[in-house]
Amino acid sequence: MIDMGAASEQESIARTFVAARATGAALAAYPGKMPETLAEAYRIQDVAIARDGRRVGGWKVGRIAPELTQAYGDNRIAGPIFIDEIAEDDATMPVFAGGFAAAEAEVLLRFGDVGDGDHDIETVRDCIEEVRTGIEIASSPFAEINGHGPAVTASDYGNNKGLVLGPPIANWRERDLIAMPVEFRIDGVLVGAASMAAMLDGPFGSALFLIRILRARGIAIAPGTCVSAGAITGVHDIRPGQRAEALFDGQIRVGCTIAAA
């Protein structure tokens, strides 16, 4: 039986977030009863995607803190990335000036044909056509989006506001991506350095997770869909006027300038 009260609440939350994102307005408080489960969060997200009307060109995947995975029943969350917010290297990327804003160095996977079969950490590689460097722009009208647990984060598009596509990683099938060093700078200052070894089971684990969660939600993965596989060096606060730059393997650069939405 459908809980009409809960459905109405989810509709109201989704409507408020979509309107705030369309106008660039900040939200001083969460616009309703905060979701307590990922199932509730994805219902809000699904309503918002439908109301938004833009085409989804990719998905961001974010990690759930280890101490929260048991309570939420998963170790990652997902959120849509709209096609009009996917930009090339050196783009200007908007954020919500009165809300939450951050930038993250990420590896981007581009799906080919996923098919209907089951995959594991090895066979999922056959579904990937390209691996690129990139930067995820994490931003929400609600400044405390990451302060109330992963369900709240997931409910507003997973806290995504865009994706910067950097150069591809050549010969990625033969390379040890997990060991690749990554650095992140804001206005030229080093703010994070790490490798993908810190990313649970790495970017291909993120691809596996996304296939599973989208199938459960009845969402098809079209060929060409991007996956922003998760923060490598951390989630780095950023503000309009600043420049973000990621350096992969000491030689592959991708950057963007931040502006107010």
Coordinates of C-alpha atoms in Angstrom, one line a residue:
M1 CA 0.0 0.0 0.0
I2 CA 1.3 3.5 -0.9
D3 CA 1.7 5.9 2.0
M4 CA 0.0 8.9 0.5
G5 CA 1.3 11.2 3.3
A6 CA 4.9 10.1 2.7
A7 CA 4.5 10.4 -1.1
S8 CA 3.2 13.9 -0.7
E9 CA 6.1 14.8 1.6
Q10 CA 8.6 13.4 -0.9
E11 CA 6.9 15.4 -3.7
S12 CA 7.1 18.6 -1.7
I13 CA 10.8 18.1 -0.9
A14 CA 11.7 17.3 -4.5
R15 CA 9.7 20.3 -5.8
T16 CA 11.5 22.6 -3.4
F17 CA 15.0 21.4 -4.3
V18 CA 14.2 21.5 -8.1
A19 CA 13.0 25.1 -7.7
A20 CA 16.0 26.2 -5.6
R21 CA 18.4 24.7 -8.1
A22 CA 16.6 26.4 -11.0
T23 CA 16.9 29.8 -9.4
G24 CA 20.2 29.5 -7.6
A25 CA 18.5 30.1 -4.2
A26 CA 19.9 28.8 -0.9
L27 CA 17.8 26.9 1.5
A28 CA 18.3 27.7 5.2
A29 CA 16.8 24.4 6.3
Y30 CA 16.0 21.0 4.8
P31 CA 12.6 21.4 3.1
G32 CA 10.6 18.8 5.0
K33 CA 11.1 15.7 7.0
M34 CA 14.6 14.4 6.4
P35 CA 14.7 10.9 4.8
E36 CA 15.9 8.2 7.2
T37 CA 16.6 5.5 4.6
L38 CA 18.2 5.3 1.2
A39 CA 15.0 4.0 -0.2
E40 CA 13.2 7.2 0.9
A41 CA 16.0 9.3 -0.5
Y42 CA 15.9 7.7 -3.9
R43 CA 12.1 8.1 -4.1
I44 CA 12.7 11.9 -3.5
Q45 CA 15.5 11.8 -6.1
D46 CA 13.3 10.0 -8.7
V47 CA 10.5 12.5 -8.3
A48 CA 13.0 15.4 -8.6
I49 CA 14.5 13.9 -11.8
A50 CA 11.0 13.6 -13.3
R51 CA 10.1 17.2 -12.3
D52 CA 13.4 18.6 -13.5
G53 CA 12.9 17.3 -17.0
R54 CA 16.5 17.5 -18.1
R55 CA 18.3 14.5 -19.6
V56 CA 20.6 12.5 -17.3
G57 CA 24.0 12.1 -18.9
G58 CA 25.8 10.4 -16.0
W59 CA 25.8 9.4 -12.4
K60 CA 28.0 10.4 -9.4
V61 CA 28.9 7.7 -6.9
G62 CA 29.8 8.7 -3.4
R63 CA 31.1 6.7 -0.4
I64 CA 29.2 6.2 2.8
A65 CA 31.3 6.5 5.9
P66 CA 32.3 3.0 7.2
E67 CA 30.5 3.5 10.6
L68 CA 27.2 4.2 8.8
T69 CA 27.2 1.4 6.2
Q70 CA 25.4 -1.1 8.5
A71 CA 22.7 1.4 9.4
Y72 CA 22.0 2.4 5.8
G73 CA 22.5 -1.1 4.3
D74 CA 25.0 0.0 1.6
N75 CA 28.5 1.5 1.2
R76 CA 27.8 4.1 -1.5
I77 CA 25.2 6.5 -2.8
A78 CA 24.3 7.6 -6.3
G79 CA 23.0 10.9 -7.8
P80 CA 22.2 12.1 -11.4
I81 CA 24.5 14.3 -13.4
F82 CA 22.5 16.2 -16.1
I83 CA 23.9 16.4 -19.6
D84 CA 23.9 20.2 -19.6
E85 CA 26.1 20.2 -16.5
I86 CA 28.8 18.0 -18.1
A87 CA 31.6 20.2 -19.4
E88 CA 35.0 19.9 -20.9
D89 CA 38.3 20.7 -19.3
D90 CA 38.9 24.3 -18.2
A91 CA 35.2 25.1 -18.1
T92 CA 33.5 27.6 -15.6
M93 CA 31.3 25.6 -13.2
P94 CA 28.6 27.1 -11.1
V95 CA 27.9 26.3 -7.5
F96 CA 25.3 27.5 -5.0
A97 CA 27.0 30.4 -3.2
G98 CA 24.8 30.3 -0.2
G99 CA 24.7 26.5 0.0
F100 CA 27.3 23.7 0.0
A101 CA 30.1 23.8 -2.6
A102 CA 33.1 21.5 -3.1
A103 CA 35.2 20.0 -5.8
E104 CA 36.6 16.5 -6.0
A105 CA 39.2 14.7 -8.2
E106 CA 37.6 11.7 -9.7
V107 CA 38.1 9.0 -12.3
L108 CA 35.3 9.0 -14.9
L109 CA 34.1 5.7 -16.5
R110 CA 32.1 5.8 -19.7
F111 CA 29.7 2.8 -20.1
G112 CA 29.3 0.9 -23.4
D113 CA 26.7 -1.9 -23.4
V114 CA 25.9 -3.1 -19.9
G115 CA 23.5 -5.8 -21.0
D116 CA 21.2 -7.7 -18.7
G117 CA 23.6 -10.2 -17.2
D118 CA 25.4 -10.2 -13.8
H119 CA 28.8 -8.7 -13.5
D120 CA 31.7 -8.9 -11.0
I121 CA 34.7 -6.7 -10.4
E122 CA 36.5 -8.2 -13.4
T123 CA 33.8 -8.6 -16.0
V124 CA 32.4 -5.1 -15.4
R125 CA 35.5 -3.8 -17.1
D126 CA 34.1 -5.2 -20.3
C127 CA 31.2 -2.7 -20.0
I128 CA 33.5 0.3 -19.9
E129 CA 34.5 2.0 -23.1
E130 CA 36.7 4.8 -21.8
V131 CA 38.3 6.0 -18.6
R132 CA 39.0 9.7 -18.2
T133 CA 40.3 12.1 -15.5
G134 CA 37.8 14.6 -14.1
I135 CA 36.5 16.8 -11.4
E136 CA 33.1 16.4 -9.8
I137 CA 31.4 19.6 -8.6
A138 CA 29.4 18.9 -5.5
S139 CA 26.9 21.6 -4.6
S140 CA 23.5 21.9 -3.1
P141 CA 21.2 24.8 -2.1
F142 CA 21.1 23.3 1.4
A143 CA 24.5 24.2 3.1
E144 CA 24.2 21.3 5.6
I145 CA 23.5 18.6 2.9
N146 CA 26.4 16.4 4.1
G147 CA 25.8 16.9 7.8
H148 CA 22.7 14.7 8.3
G149 CA 23.7 11.3 6.9
P150 CA 23.9 9.8 3.4
A151 CA 20.1 9.6 2.9
V152 CA 19.8 13.4 3.1
T153 CA 22.8 13.8 0.7
A154 CA 21.3 11.3 -1.7
S155 CA 17.9 13.0 -1.7
D156 CA 19.2 16.2 -3.4
Y157 CA 20.8 14.6 -6.5
G158 CA 23.5 13.1 -4.3
N159 CA 24.9 16.7 -3.9
N160 CA 26.0 16.9 -7.5
K161 CA 26.1 20.1 -9.6
G162 CA 28.2 19.1 -12.5
L163 CA 31.2 17.2 -14.0
V164 CA 34.3 18.4 -15.7
L165 CA 35.7 15.9 -18.3
G166 CA 39.5 15.8 -18.4
P167 CA 41.8 14.0 -20.8
P168 CA 41.4 10.2 -21.1
I169 CA 43.8 7.8 -19.5
A170 CA 45.5 6.0 -22.3
N171 CA 45.8 2.2 -22.2
W172 CA 43.8 2.1 -19.0
R173 CA 43.2 -1.7 -19.3
E174 CA 46.9 -2.4 -19.0
R175 CA 47.6 0.1 -16.2
D176 CA 47.4 -0.2 -12.5
L177 CA 44.8 2.6 -11.9
I178 CA 44.5 1.8 -8.2
A179 CA 48.1 2.9 -7.6
M180 CA 48.0 6.0 -9.8
P181 CA 48.9 9.1 -7.7
V182 CA 46.4 12.0 -7.7
E183 CA 46.9 15.5 -6.4
F184 CA 44.3 18.3 -6.0
R185 CA 44.9 22.0 -5.9
I186 CA 42.8 25.1 -5.2
D187 CA 44.2 28.3 -6.5
G188 CA 47.5 26.5 -6.9
V189 CA 47.7 25.3 -3.3
L190 CA 47.9 21.5 -2.7
V191 CA 44.9 20.5 -0.6
G192 CA 44.9 16.7 -1.1
A193 CA 47.0 13.8 -2.4
A194 CA 46.1 10.1 -2.6
S195 CA 45.6 7.2 -4.9
M196 CA 42.5 5.1 -5.7
A197 CA 43.6 2.5 -3.2
A198 CA 41.5 4.4 -0.6
M199 CA 38.3 4.0 -2.7
L200 CA 36.9 0.7 -1.3
D201 CA 37.1 -1.6 -4.3
G202 CA 38.1 1.2 -6.6
P203 CA 36.4 2.8 -9.6
F204 CA 35.2 -0.5 -11.0
G205 CA 33.5 -1.3 -7.7
S206 CA 31.6 2.0 -8.2
A207 CA 30.5 0.9 -11.6
L208 CA 29.2 -2.4 -10.2
F209 CA 27.4 -0.6 -7.4
L210 CA 25.8 1.8 -10.0
I211 CA 24.5 -1.1 -12.2
R212 CA 23.0 -2.8 -9.1
I213 CA 21.3 0.3 -7.7
L214 CA 19.9 1.6 -11.0
R215 CA 18.5 -1.8 -11.9
A216 CA 16.8 -1.9 -8.6
R217 CA 15.2 1.5 -9.4
G218 CA 14.2 0.5 -12.9
I219 CA 16.6 2.9 -14.6
A220 CA 18.4 1.8 -17.7
I221 CA 22.1 2.6 -18.3
A222 CA 22.4 3.8 -21.9
P223 CA 25.6 3.5 -23.8
G224 CA 27.7 6.6 -23.3
T225 CA 26.6 7.1 -19.7
C226 CA 29.3 8.6 -17.5
V227 CA 30.1 7.4 -14.0
S228 CA 32.0 9.8 -11.6
A229 CA 33.4 7.0 -9.5
G230 CA 34.1 8.8 -6.2
A231 CA 36.4 11.3 -4.5
I232 CA 40.0 10.3 -4.5
T233 CA 41.8 13.0 -2.6
G234 CA 38.8 14.1 -0.5
V235 CA 35.9 16.5 -0.7
H236 CA 37.4 20.0 -0.9
D237 CA 35.4 23.1 0.0
I238 CA 35.4 25.7 -2.7
R239 CA 33.8 29.1 -3.5
P240 CA 33.0 31.2 -6.5
G241 CA 36.1 32.8 -8.0
Q242 CA 38.5 30.0 -7.1
R243 CA 40.2 27.6 -9.5
A244 CA 40.4 23.8 -9.0
E245 CA 42.9 21.6 -10.7
A246 CA 43.6 17.9 -10.4
L247 CA 46.8 16.1 -11.5
F248 CA 46.7 12.4 -12.3
D249 CA 49.9 10.3 -12.6
G250 CA 52.0 13.5 -12.4
Q251 CA 51.2 14.5 -15.9
I252 CA 47.4 14.5 -16.8
R253 CA 45.8 17.8 -15.8
V254 CA 42.2 18.8 -15.6
G255 CA 40.9 22.1 -14.2
C256 CA 37.9 24.4 -13.9
T257 CA 37.0 27.9 -12.5
I258 CA 34.1 28.2 -10.0
A259 CA 31.3 30.7 -10.4
A260 CA 28.1 31.5 -8.5
A261 CA 25.0 29.7 -9.9

